[in-house]
CSV table of C-alpha atoms in Angstrom, one decimal:
chain,number,residue,atom,x,y,z
A,1,MET,CA,0.0,0.0,-0.1
A,2,TYR,CA,1.1,3.6,-0.5
A,3,ARG,CA,2.6,5.6,2.1
A,4,ASP,CA,-0.5,8.0,2.4
A,5,THR,CA,-3.0,5.2,3.6
A,6,PRO,CA,-4.6,6.3,6.4
A,7,LYS,CA,-3.1,4.3,9.7
A,8,ASP,CA,-5.1,2.2,11.8
A,9,MET,CA,-8.2,1.8,9.6
A,10,PRO,CA,-9.5,-1.4,8.4
A,11,THR,CA,-9.4,-2.0,4.5
A,12,HIS,CA,-13.1,-2.4,4.3
A,13,MET,CA,-13.8,1.1,6.0
A,14,LEU,CA,-11.6,3.0,3.5
A,15,LYS,CA,-13.7,5.2,0.9
A,16,ASN,CA,-11.4,4.3,-1.9
A,17,PRO,CA,-9.1,1.3,-1.1
A,18,ASP,CA,-8.4,0.9,-4.7
A,19,LYS,CA,-6.1,4.2,-4.9
A,20,TYR,CA,-4.2,3.0,-1.9
A,21,ILE,CA,-3.2,-0.5,-3.2
A,22,THR,CA,0.1,-0.7,-5.4
A,23,LYS,CA,0.2,-2.8,-8.5
A,24,VAL,CA,2.5,-5.3,-6.6
A,25,GLY,CA,0.1,-5.4,-3.5
A,26,LYS,CA,-2.7,-6.3,-5.8
A,27,PHE,CA,-0.8,-9.3,-7.1
A,28,LEU,CA,0.2,-10.3,-3.5
A,29,ARG,CA,-3.4,-10.2,-2.5
A,30,ARG,CA,-4.7,-12.3,-5.9
A,31,THR,CA,-2.0,-15.0,-5.0
A,32,SER,CA,-2.1,-14.9,-1.2
A,33,LEU,CA,1.2,-14.5,-1.2
A,34,ASP,CA,0.7,-11.6,1.5
A,35,GLU,CA,0.1,-14.3,4.0
A,36,LEU,CA,3.4,-16.3,3.9
A,37,PRO,CA,5.0,-14.3,6.7
A,38,GLN,CA,2.1,-15.7,9.0
A,39,LEU,CA,4.2,-19.0,8.9
A,40,PHE,CA,6.6,-17.7,11.1
A,41,GLN,CA,3.7,-17.3,13.6
A,42,ILE,CA,2.5,-20.6,13.0
A,43,LEU,CA,6.1,-22.0,13.7
A,44,SER,CA,6.3,-20.2,17.1
A,45,GLY,CA,2.7,-21.5,18.0
A,46,LYS,CA,0.9,-18.3,18.1
A,47,MET,CA,-1.1,-19.3,15.0
A,48,SER,CA,-2.2,-22.6,13.5
A,49,ILE,CA,-2.5,-23.4,9.8
A,50,CYS,CA,-6.4,-23.4,10.0
A,51,GLY,CA,-8.5,-21.4,12.1
A,52,PRO,CA,-10.5,-17.9,12.3
A,53,ARG,CA,-8.4,-15.3,10.5
A,54,PRO,CA,-6.6,-13.0,13.3
A,55,ALA,CA,-8.9,-9.6,13.6
A,56,LEU,CA,-7.0,-6.5,13.6
A,57,TRP,CA,-7.1,-4.7,17.1
A,58,ASN,CA,-9.5,-2.1,15.9
A,59,GLN,CA,-12.1,-4.2,14.1
A,60,TYR,CA,-14.5,-4.1,17.1
A,61,ASP,CA,-17.7,-5.1,15.1
A,62,LEU,CA,-16.1,-8.4,13.9
A,63,ILE,CA,-14.6,-9.2,17.3
A,64,ALA,CA,-18.1,-8.4,19.0
A,65,GLU,CA,-19.7,-10.7,16.3
A,66,ARG,CA,-17.3,-13.4,17.0
A,67,ASP,CA,-17.6,-13.1,20.7
A,68,LYS,CA,-21.4,-14.5,20.1
A,69,TYR,CA,-20.2,-18.0,18.8
A,70,GLY,CA,-16.9,-18.2,21.3
A,71,VAL,CA,-14.8,-17.8,18.2
A,72,ASN,CA,-12.2,-15.1,20.0
A,73,SER,CA,-10.8,-18.0,22.2
A,74,ILE,CA,-9.6,-20.2,19.4
A,75,VAL,CA,-6.3,-19.9,18.0
A,76,PRO,CA,-6.4,-17.8,14.7
A,77,GLY,CA,-5.2,-19.5,11.5
A,78,LEU,CA,-3.8,-18.7,8.2
A,79,THR,CA,-7.0,-19.8,6.5
A,80,GLY,CA,-10.3,-21.1,7.9
A,81,TRP,CA,-14.0,-22.0,7.0
A,82,ALA,CA,-14.8,-18.4,6.1
A,83,GLN,CA,-12.3,-18.1,3.9
A,84,ILE,CA,-13.2,-20.7,1.6
A,85,ASN,CA,-16.9,-19.8,1.8
A,86,GLY,CA,-16.5,-16.2,0.5
A,87,ARG,CA,-13.7,-14.4,2.2
A,88,ASP,CA,-13.8,-10.7,1.3
A,89,GLU,CA,-17.3,-11.0,-0.1
A,90,LEU,CA,-18.7,-11.8,3.3
A,91,GLU,CA,-20.5,-9.2,5.5
A,92,ILE,CA,-19.1,-9.1,9.1
A,93,PRO,CA,-22.0,-11.2,10.8
A,94,VAL,CA,-22.0,-13.7,8.1
A,95,LYS,CA,-18.3,-14.4,8.4
A,96,ALA,CA,-18.6,-14.5,12.3
A,97,LYS,CA,-21.3,-17.2,11.9
A,98,LEU,CA,-19.1,-19.1,9.5
A,99,ASP,CA,-16.2,-18.8,12.0
A,100,GLY,CA,-18.9,-20.1,14.6
A,101,GLU,CA,-19.6,-23.2,12.6
A,102,TYR,CA,-15.7,-24.1,12.6
A,103,ALA,CA,-15.7,-23.8,16.1
A,104,GLU,CA,-18.6,-25.8,16.7
A,105,ASN,CA,-17.0,-28.9,14.6
A,106,LEU,CA,-13.5,-28.2,15.0
A,107,GLY,CA,-11.4,-31.1,14.4
A,108,PHE,CA,-8.8,-32.9,12.1
A,109,TRP,CA,-11.2,-33.1,9.1
A,110,MET,CA,-12.6,-29.8,9.4
A,111,ASP,CA,-9.0,-28.4,9.0
A,112,VAL,CA,-8.5,-31.0,6.0
A,113,LYS,CA,-11.7,-29.3,4.5
A,114,CYS,CA,-10.3,-25.8,4.9
A,115,PHE,CA,-6.8,-26.6,3.6
A,116,LEU,CA,-8.0,-28.3,0.7
A,117,GLY,CA,-10.7,-25.6,-0.3
A,118,THR,CA,-8.0,-22.8,0.4
A,119,ILE,CA,-5.9,-24.4,-2.4
A,120,GLY,CA,-8.9,-24.3,-4.7
A,121,ALA,CA,-10.0,-20.8,-3.8
A,122,VAL,CA,-6.2,-19.5,-4.3
A,123,LEU,CA,-6.1,-20.8,-7.6
A,124,ARG,CA,-9.3,-19.2,-8.8
A,125,SER,CA,-8.6,-16.0,-6.8
A,126,ASP,CA,-12.0,-16.4,-5.5
A,127,GLY,CA,-13.5,-14.1,-3.0
A,128,ILE,CA,-10.6,-11.4,-3.2
A,129,VAL,CA,-12.4,-8.0,-3.2
A,130,GLU,CA,-10.1,-5.0,-2.4
A,131,GLY,CA,-11.9,-3.0,0.3
A,132,GLY,CA,-14.0,-6.0,1.2
A,133,THR,CA,-17.9,-5.5,1.6
A,134,GLY,CA,-17.4,-1.8,1.7
A,135,GLU,CA,-16.3,-1.8,-1.6
A,136,LEU,CA,-18.9,-4.2,-2.6
A,137,HIS,CA,-21.4,-2.0,-1.0
A,138,LYS,CA,-20.0,1.3,-2.9
A,139,GLN,CA,-20.2,-0.8,-6.2
A,140,LYS,CA,-23.7,-2.1,-5.4
A,141,TYR,CA,-22.5,-5.5,-6.1
A,142,MET,CA,-23.5,-6.9,-2.5
A,143,ARG,CA,-26.1,-9.6,-2.8
A,144,ASP,CA,-28.6,-10.8,-0.4
A,145,GLU,CA,-26.8,-14.2,0.0
A,146,THR,CA,-22.8,-13.6,0.3
A,147,ILE,CA,-22.0,-17.2,1.0
A,148,LYS,CA,-20.9,-19.6,-1.5
A,149,LYS,CA,-23.1,-22.4,-2.7
A,150,PRO,CA,-22.0,-25.9,-1.1
A,151,SER,CA,-21.6,-27.4,-4.4
A,152,LYS,CA,-19.0,-24.6,-5.2
A,153,VAL,CA,-17.3,-24.8,-2.1
A,154,ARG,CA,-17.1,-28.8,-2.4
A,155,GLU,CA,-15.8,-28.0,-6.0
A,156,GLU,CA,-12.9,-26.2,-4.4
A,157,ILE,CA,-12.4,-28.7,-2.0
A,158,TYR,CA,-12.0,-31.2,-4.9
A,159,ILE,CA,-9.7,-29.1,-6.9
A,160,GLY,CA,-7.4,-28.6,-3.7
A,161,ALA,CA,-7.5,-32.5,-3.3
A,162,ALA,CA,-6.7,-33.2,-6.8
A,163,VAL,CA,-3.6,-30.8,-6.8
A,164,ILE,CA,-2.6,-32.4,-3.6
A,165,GLY,CA,-3.2,-35.9,-5.4
A,166,ILE,CA,-1.0,-34.7,-8.5
A,167,ILE,CA,1.7,-33.2,-6.5
A,168,THR,CA,1.9,-36.8,-4.2
A,169,THR,CA,1.8,-38.8,-7.5
A,170,MET,CA,4.7,-36.6,-9.0
A,171,VAL,CA,7.0,-36.9,-5.9
A,172,SER,CA,6.1,-40.5,-5.4
A,173,ALA,CA,6.9,-41.3,-9.3
A,174,GLY,CA,10.0,-39.1,-8.9
A,175,ILE,CA,11.2,-41.0,-5.8
A,176,GLY,CA,10.3,-44.2,-7.8
A,177,VAL,CA,12.6,-43.4,-11.0
A,178,LEU,CA,15.4,-42.1,-8.7
A,179,THR,CA,15.2,-45.7,-6.8
A,180,VAL,CA,15.2,-47.7,-10.2
A,181,CYS,CA,17.8,-45.8,-11.5
A,182,ARG,CA,20.0,-46.3,-8.4
A,183,ASN,CA,19.0,-50.2,-8.2
A,184,LYS,CA,19.5,-50.6,-12.0
A,185,GLY,CA,21.2,-53.8,-12.8
A,186,ARG,CA,20.4,-55.3,-9.4
A,187,ILE,CA,18.2,-58.2,-8.9
A,188,SER,CA,15.2,-57.1,-7.1
A,189,GLN,CA,13.5,-59.7,-4.7
A,190,ARG,CA,9.8,-59.7,-4.3
A,191,MET,CA,8.8,-58.4,-0.7
A,192,PRO,CA,7.0,-61.3,1.2
A,193,LYS,CA,3.2,-60.5,1.9
A,194,ARG,CA,3.5,-60.6,5.4
A,195,ASN,CA,6.3,-57.7,5.7
A,196,LEU,CA,4.1,-55.6,3.0
A,197,LEU,CA,1.0,-55.8,5.2
A,198,LYS,CA,3.4,-54.9,8.4
A,199,LYS,CA,4.6,-51.8,6.6
A,200,LEU,CA,1.1,-50.8,5.7
A,201,PHE,CA,0.0,-51.4,9.0
A,202,PHE,CA,2.8,-49.5,10.6
A,203,SER,CA,2.4,-46.6,8.1
A,204,ALA,CA,-1.7,-46.3,8.8
A,205,ALA,CA,-0.7,-46.5,12.4
A,206,ILE,CA,1.6,-43.3,12.2
A,207,VAL,CA,-0.8,-41.3,10.0
A,208,GLU,CA,-3.7,-42.0,12.8
A,209,THR,CA,-1.3,-41.1,15.6
A,210,ILE,CA,-0.3,-37.6,13.8
A,211,ALA,CA,-3.7,-36.8,13.2
A,212,MET,CA,-4.9,-37.7,16.8
A,213,PHE,CA,-2.3,-35.5,18.2
A,214,TYR,CA,-2.9,-32.9,16.2
A,215,THR,CA,-6.7,-32.6,16.9
A,216,ASN,CA,-5.9,-33.0,20.6
A,217,TRP,CA,-3.3,-30.1,20.2
A,218,LYS,CA,-5.8,-28.0,18.8
A,219,ARG,CA,-8.5,-29.1,21.2
A,220,LYS,CA,-6.6,-28.3,24.3
A,221,ALA,CA,-5.4,-25.0,22.9
A,222,TRP,CA,-9.2,-24.2,22.5
A,223,ILE,CA,-10.1,-25.4,25.8
A,224,LYS,CA,-7.3,-23.5,27.4
A,225,ASN,CA,-8.2,-20.2,25.9
A,226,LYS,CA,-11.9,-20.7,26.2
A,227,PHE,CA,-12.0,-21.7,29.9
A,228,SER,CA,-9.0,-19.8,31.6
A,229,GLU,CA,-9.0,-16.3,29.7
A,230,VAL,CA,-11.3,-13.5,29.5
A,231,SER,CA,-11.3,-11.9,26.0
A,232,PRO,CA,-9.7,-8.6,25.5
A,233,LYS,CA,-12.8,-7.2,23.9
A,234,THR,CA,-14.9,-8.3,26.9
A,235,MET,CA,-12.4,-6.5,29.4
A,236,GLU,CA,-12.6,-3.6,27.4
A,237,GLU,CA,-16.4,-3.3,27.2
A,238,GLU,CA,-16.5,-3.7,31.0
A,239,ASP,CA,-14.0,-1.0,31.5
A,240,LYS,CA,-15.9,1.4,29.1
A,241,GLY,CA,-19.1,0.6,30.7
A,242,LEU,CA,-17.9,1.2,34.4
A,243,LYS,CA,-16.0,4.2,33.6
A,244,GLY,CA,-16.6,6.9,36.4
A,245,MET,CA,-18.1,4.0,38.8
A,246,GLU,CA,-15.1,4.0,40.9
A,247,PRO,CA,-16.3,4.3,44.8
A,248,THR,CA,-15.3,7.5,46.4
A,249,ALA,CA,-15.1,5.7,49.8
A,250,SER,CA,-14.5,2.5,51.4
A,251,ARG,CA,-17.6,-0.4,50.7
A,252,LYS,CA,-18.2,-2.6,53.8
A,253,ILE,CA,-19.0,-6.1,52.6
A,254,LEU,CA,-20.5,-8.6,54.7
A,255,ILE,CA,-20.2,-12.4,53.5
A,256,THR,CA,-22.7,-14.6,55.3
A,257,GLY,CA,-21.1,-18.0,55.4
A,258,ALA,CA,-17.8,-19.0,56.6
A,259,GLY,CA,-15.6,-21.7,54.9
A,260,SER,CA,-17.3,-21.4,51.4
A,261,TYR,CA,-15.0,-21.7,48.2
A,262,VAL,CA,-16.8,-19.1,46.7
A,263,GLY,CA,-16.9,-16.7,49.7
A,264,MET,CA,-13.4,-16.9,50.5
A,265,ALA,CA,-12.3,-16.6,46.7
A,266,VAL,CA,-14.3,-13.3,46.8
A,267,GLU,CA,-12.9,-12.1,50.1
A,268,GLN,CA,-9.2,-12.6,49.0
A,269,TRP,CA,-9.9,-10.9,45.4
A,270,LEU,CA,-11.4,-7.8,47.2
A,271,LEU,CA,-8.5,-7.6,49.9
A,272,GLN,CA,-6.4,-7.0,47.1
A,273,HIS,CA,-8.0,-3.3,47.3
A,274,PRO,CA,-8.0,-2.5,50.9
A,275,GLU,CA,-8.3,1.2,50.1
A,276,LYS,CA,-11.7,0.3,48.4
A,277,TYR,CA,-13.2,-2.8,50.6
A,278,GLN,CA,-13.5,-3.6,54.1
A,279,VAL,CA,-14.5,-7.1,54.0
A,280,ASP,CA,-15.9,-9.3,57.0
A,281,THR,CA,-17.2,-12.9,57.0
A,282,LEU,CA,-20.0,-14.2,59.3
A,283,ASP,CA,-20.2,-17.8,60.5
A,284,MET,CA,-23.8,-18.9,59.9
A,285,VAL,CA,-23.8,-22.6,61.5
A,286,SER,CA,-24.9,-21.3,65.0
A,287,ASN,CA,-27.5,-18.8,65.9
A,288,ALA,CA,-25.1,-16.3,66.9
A,289,TRP,CA,-25.3,-14.5,63.6
A,290,LYS,CA,-28.9,-13.6,64.7
A,291,GLU,CA,-27.1,-11.3,67.4
A,292,PHE,CA,-24.5,-9.7,64.7
A,293,ASP,CA,-25.2,-5.9,63.8
A,294,PHE,CA,-25.8,-5.8,60.0
A,295,SER,CA,-26.1,-1.9,60.1
A,296,GLY,CA,-23.2,-0.1,58.4
A,297,TYR,CA,-22.5,-2.5,55.9
A,298,ASP,CA,-23.2,-1.4,52.2
A,299,VAL,CA,-23.7,-5.1,51.0
A,300,VAL,CA,-24.5,-8.5,52.2
A,301,TYR,CA,-23.2,-11.4,50.0
A,302,HIS,CA,-24.9,-14.6,51.0
A,303,VAL,CA,-23.1,-17.7,50.2
A,304,ALA,CA,-24.3,-20.1,53.0
A,305,GLY,CA,-25.9,-23.3,51.8
A,306,ILE,CA,-25.8,-27.1,51.4
A,307,ALA,CA,-24.8,-28.3,47.7
A,308,HIS,CA,-23.7,-31.3,45.8
A,309,ALA,CA,-26.6,-33.4,47.0
A,310,ASP,CA,-26.7,-36.9,46.3
A,311,VAL,CA,-30.4,-36.9,45.7
A,312,GLY,CA,-30.6,-41.0,45.7
A,313,ALA,CA,-29.8,-41.7,49.0
A,314,VAL,CA,-31.2,-38.9,51.5
A,315,THR,CA,-33.6,-39.5,54.3
A,316,GLU,CA,-36.8,-36.9,55.0
A,317,GLU,CA,-34.8,-35.4,57.7
A,318,GLN,CA,-31.9,-34.5,55.4
A,319,LYS,CA,-34.4,-33.1,53.0
A,320,ALA,CA,-35.7,-31.0,55.6
A,321,LEU,CA,-32.2,-29.7,56.5
A,322,TYR,CA,-31.7,-28.5,52.9
A,323,TYR,CA,-35.1,-26.7,53.1
A,324,GLN,CA,-33.9,-25.2,56.4
A,325,VAL,CA,-30.6,-23.9,55.3
A,326,ASN,CA,-31.0,-23.2,51.6
A,327,THR,CA,-34.2,-21.6,52.0
A,328,ASP,CA,-35.3,-20.4,55.2
A,329,LEU,CA,-31.7,-19.3,56.3
A,330,ALA,CA,-31.3,-17.1,53.2
A,331,VAL,CA,-34.7,-15.5,53.6
A,332,GLU,CA,-34.3,-14.7,57.4
A,333,THR,CA,-30.6,-13.2,56.4
A,334,ALA,CA,-32.3,-11.0,53.6
A,335,LYS,CA,-35.1,-9.8,56.3
A,336,LYS,CA,-32.4,-8.9,58.9
A,337,ALA,CA,-30.3,-7.2,56.1
A,338,LYS,CA,-33.1,-5.1,55.1
A,339,ALA,CA,-34.2,-4.3,58.5
A,340,ALA,CA,-30.8,-2.9,59.2
A,341,GLY,CA,-30.6,-0.6,56.3
A,342,VAL,CA,-28.2,-2.4,53.9
A,343,LYS,CA,-28.5,-1.1,50.3
A,344,GLN,CA,-27.8,-4.4,48.6
A,345,PHE,CA,-28.5,-8.0,48.9
A,346,ILE,CA,-26.8,-10.7,46.8
A,347,PHE,CA,-27.9,-14.2,46.9
A,348,MET,CA,-25.7,-16.9,45.5
A,349,SER,CA,-28.5,-19.3,44.0
A,350,SER,CA,-27.4,-22.0,41.5
A,351,MET,CA,-28.0,-23.2,37.8
A,352,ILE,CA,-29.5,-26.3,39.4
A,353,VAL,CA,-33.2,-24.2,39.4
A,354,TYR,CA,-32.9,-25.2,35.8
A,355,SER,CA,-32.3,-28.9,36.0
A,356,GLY,CA,-35.8,-29.8,35.0
A,357,CYS,CA,-36.1,-27.7,31.8
A,358,LYS,CA,-36.3,-29.1,28.3
A,359,GLU,CA,-34.3,-26.6,26.7
A,360,GLN,CA,-30.6,-27.1,26.0
A,361,VAL,CA,-29.4,-23.6,26.1
A,362,ILE,CA,-30.8,-21.5,29.1
A,363,THR,CA,-31.4,-17.9,28.6
A,364,GLU,CA,-32.6,-15.2,30.6
A,365,ARG,CA,-36.4,-15.9,29.3
A,366,THR,CA,-36.0,-19.8,30.7
A,367,ASN,CA,-38.5,-20.4,33.1
A,368,PRO,CA,-36.7,-22.2,36.3
A,369,GLN,CA,-38.0,-25.8,36.8
A,370,PRO,CA,-36.0,-27.7,39.7
A,371,LEU,CA,-35.7,-31.5,39.3
A,372,ASN,CA,-35.2,-32.4,42.9
A,373,PHE,CA,-35.6,-31.2,46.4
A,374,TYR,CA,-31.9,-29.3,46.1
A,375,GLY,CA,-33.1,-27.4,43.3
A,376,GLU,CA,-36.4,-26.7,44.6
A,377,SER,CA,-34.7,-25.3,48.0
A,378,LYS,CA,-32.8,-23.0,46.2
A,379,TRP,CA,-35.6,-21.8,43.7
A,380,GLN,CA,-38.0,-21.2,46.8
A,381,ALA,CA,-35.3,-18.8,48.3
A,382,ASP,CA,-34.6,-17.2,45.0
A,383,GLN,CA,-38.4,-16.3,44.7
A,384,LYS,CA,-38.8,-15.1,48.5
A,385,VAL,CA,-35.5,-13.0,48.7
A,386,ARG,CA,-36.6,-11.1,45.5
A,387,GLU,CA,-40.0,-10.3,47.0
A,388,LEU,CA,-38.1,-8.4,49.6
A,389,GLU,CA,-36.8,-5.7,47.0
A,390,SER,CA,-37.7,-2.2,47.5
A,391,GLU,CA,-36.3,1.2,46.4
A,392,GLY,CA,-33.7,1.2,49.2
A,393,PHE,CA,-33.0,-2.5,49.2
A,394,LYS,CA,-31.7,-3.9,45.9
A,395,VAL,CA,-31.6,-7.7,45.6
A,396,VAL,CA,-29.5,-9.4,43.2
A,397,VAL,CA,-29.7,-13.4,42.6
A,398,LEU,CA,-26.9,-15.2,40.9
A,399,ARG,CA,-27.3,-18.6,39.2
A,400,PRO,CA,-24.0,-19.7,38.3
A,401,PRO,CA,-23.0,-23.0,36.6
A,402,MET,CA,-20.1,-25.2,37.8
A,403,ILE,CA,-17.5,-23.2,39.3
A,404,TYR,CA,-13.6,-24.0,38.8
A,405,GLY,CA,-10.4,-23.0,39.4
A,406,LYS,CA,-7.6,-23.5,42.0
A,407,GLY,CA,-9.0,-24.9,45.1
A,408,SER,CA,-12.4,-25.9,43.7
A,409,LYS,CA,-14.5,-28.8,45.0
A,410,GLY,CA,-16.2,-31.7,43.3
A,411,ASN,CA,-15.1,-33.7,40.2
A,412,TYR,CA,-13.2,-30.8,38.3
A,413,PRO,CA,-9.9,-31.0,40.3
A,414,GLU,CA,-9.7,-34.8,39.5
A,415,LEU,CA,-10.4,-34.3,36.0
A,416,ALA,CA,-7.7,-31.7,35.6
A,417,LYS,CA,-5.2,-33.7,37.4
A,418,LEU,CA,-6.0,-36.5,35.0
A,419,ALA,CA,-5.8,-34.3,32.1
A,420,SER,CA,-2.5,-32.8,33.1
A,421,LYS,CA,-1.1,-36.5,33.3
A,422,LEU,CA,-2.4,-37.8,30.0
A,423,PRO,CA,-0.3,-37.5,26.7
A,424,VAL,CA,-3.9,-36.8,25.0
A,425,PHE,CA,-7.2,-36.0,26.2
A,426,PRO,CA,-10.4,-37.3,25.0
A,427,ILE,CA,-12.2,-34.8,22.2
A,428,VAL,CA,-15.5,-34.3,24.3
A,429,ARG,CA,-18.1,-31.9,22.6
A,430,ASN,CA,-18.9,-30.4,26.0
A,431,LYS,CA,-22.3,-28.3,25.9
A,432,ARG,CA,-22.1,-27.6,29.8
A,433,SER,CA,-21.5,-24.3,30.9
A,434,MET,CA,-18.5,-23.3,33.5
A,435,LEU,CA,-17.2,-20.3,35.1
A,436,TYR,CA,-13.9,-19.5,36.0
A,437,ILE,CA,-13.6,-18.5,39.6
A,438,ASP,CA,-11.7,-15.3,39.1
A,439,ASN,CA,-14.2,-14.2,36.4
A,440,LEU,CA,-16.9,-14.6,39.1
A,441,CYS,CA,-15.1,-12.6,41.4
A,442,GLU,CA,-14.2,-9.8,39.3
A,443,LYS,CA,-17.9,-9.7,38.2
A,444,LEU,CA,-19.1,-9.3,41.6
A,445,LYS,CA,-16.3,-6.8,42.4
A,446,LYS,CA,-17.7,-4.5,39.7
A,447,GLY,CA,-21.3,-5.1,41.4
A,448,PHE,CA,-20.1,-4.1,44.6
A,449,GLU,CA,-19.0,-0.6,43.3
């Protein structure tokens, strides 16, 4: 591109992109040779061969759309599913949706299709538009449907497969000719059938092992990013939304429920800022809490409760204890906080209240439907504490999924330990939501402010 090209601006936002691109640049774009330097990023492990194309730091629209499909957490690639389905011709929402399809079907064979389809698309110079959708809109070439027809994508995949097949055949033939020339004059002996089968089996095992390790590496990299990090865009949006909301004075937080994994994590998180937060924890096991003075606290965060119920082996007395602790104790605590003039009450409910729902994806419109007494005890408390909300008493109910992190309880630590020791990890298309403890603590901190 020429030197007078506007800086820090995506190509599709340029008013007249064609005037900024040199003849050499057009050739490099048409042949995709401008992508070759990214091979160094692949060798360093920062990129992969196949994956969503890396977005520019200022492509907020693309990053936001991809975030809807969980794409931002996947290692970016040199080429991807969106590239062989339209590339520059695609609108941002369509491109993000195709990247979401790639994330949903992440695996070895999806990468094979992307790789072969890329060869066909490059040979045809298909989907390359300088200025992208912006230029198409300007020239009024944009169609209602910008995604390539499946038949065209398949055709390009076949072209890629044919090219690879021809190259492989030519290389094999060349090796064969060299071998024949080298062994010319020698008496060749026919290889026994048993040895031939052994070599074929060994070769197939090597290919399968490479494919398995590649797929597992790809999946583990995705899992690591997906469940261990917050996307930069998400953090940036939160910072913008909360700008100017820094507390002017120290906030007094009372955590009701001693020894709770979440409660202790939140306390340690807040104590990193002692100038902003004063945190106290109250033991709720005995009735001594009833004599404790709640006045003077800005927020009461109620985490006391019984969880991880073995619903198949519980007596009626144990069931009654769940309602006594999870329901009655929560409501009594909320009433005491309201009477003491506390401004905000946060109740730690659970995703278990949706255990009986038929929907596979839980949204804000999903009506809770507990499946057992544990979920019912949480759901009753959920409803009753919200009934106490008034103008001077704000009630917030959290229904988090499984919470994981360092020191977490349940099955997660055992699974994490097993995964760290195994050379490969089973590919599981998990549809269950999980929440990292530090992300929960940070979100609560913003809520306390």
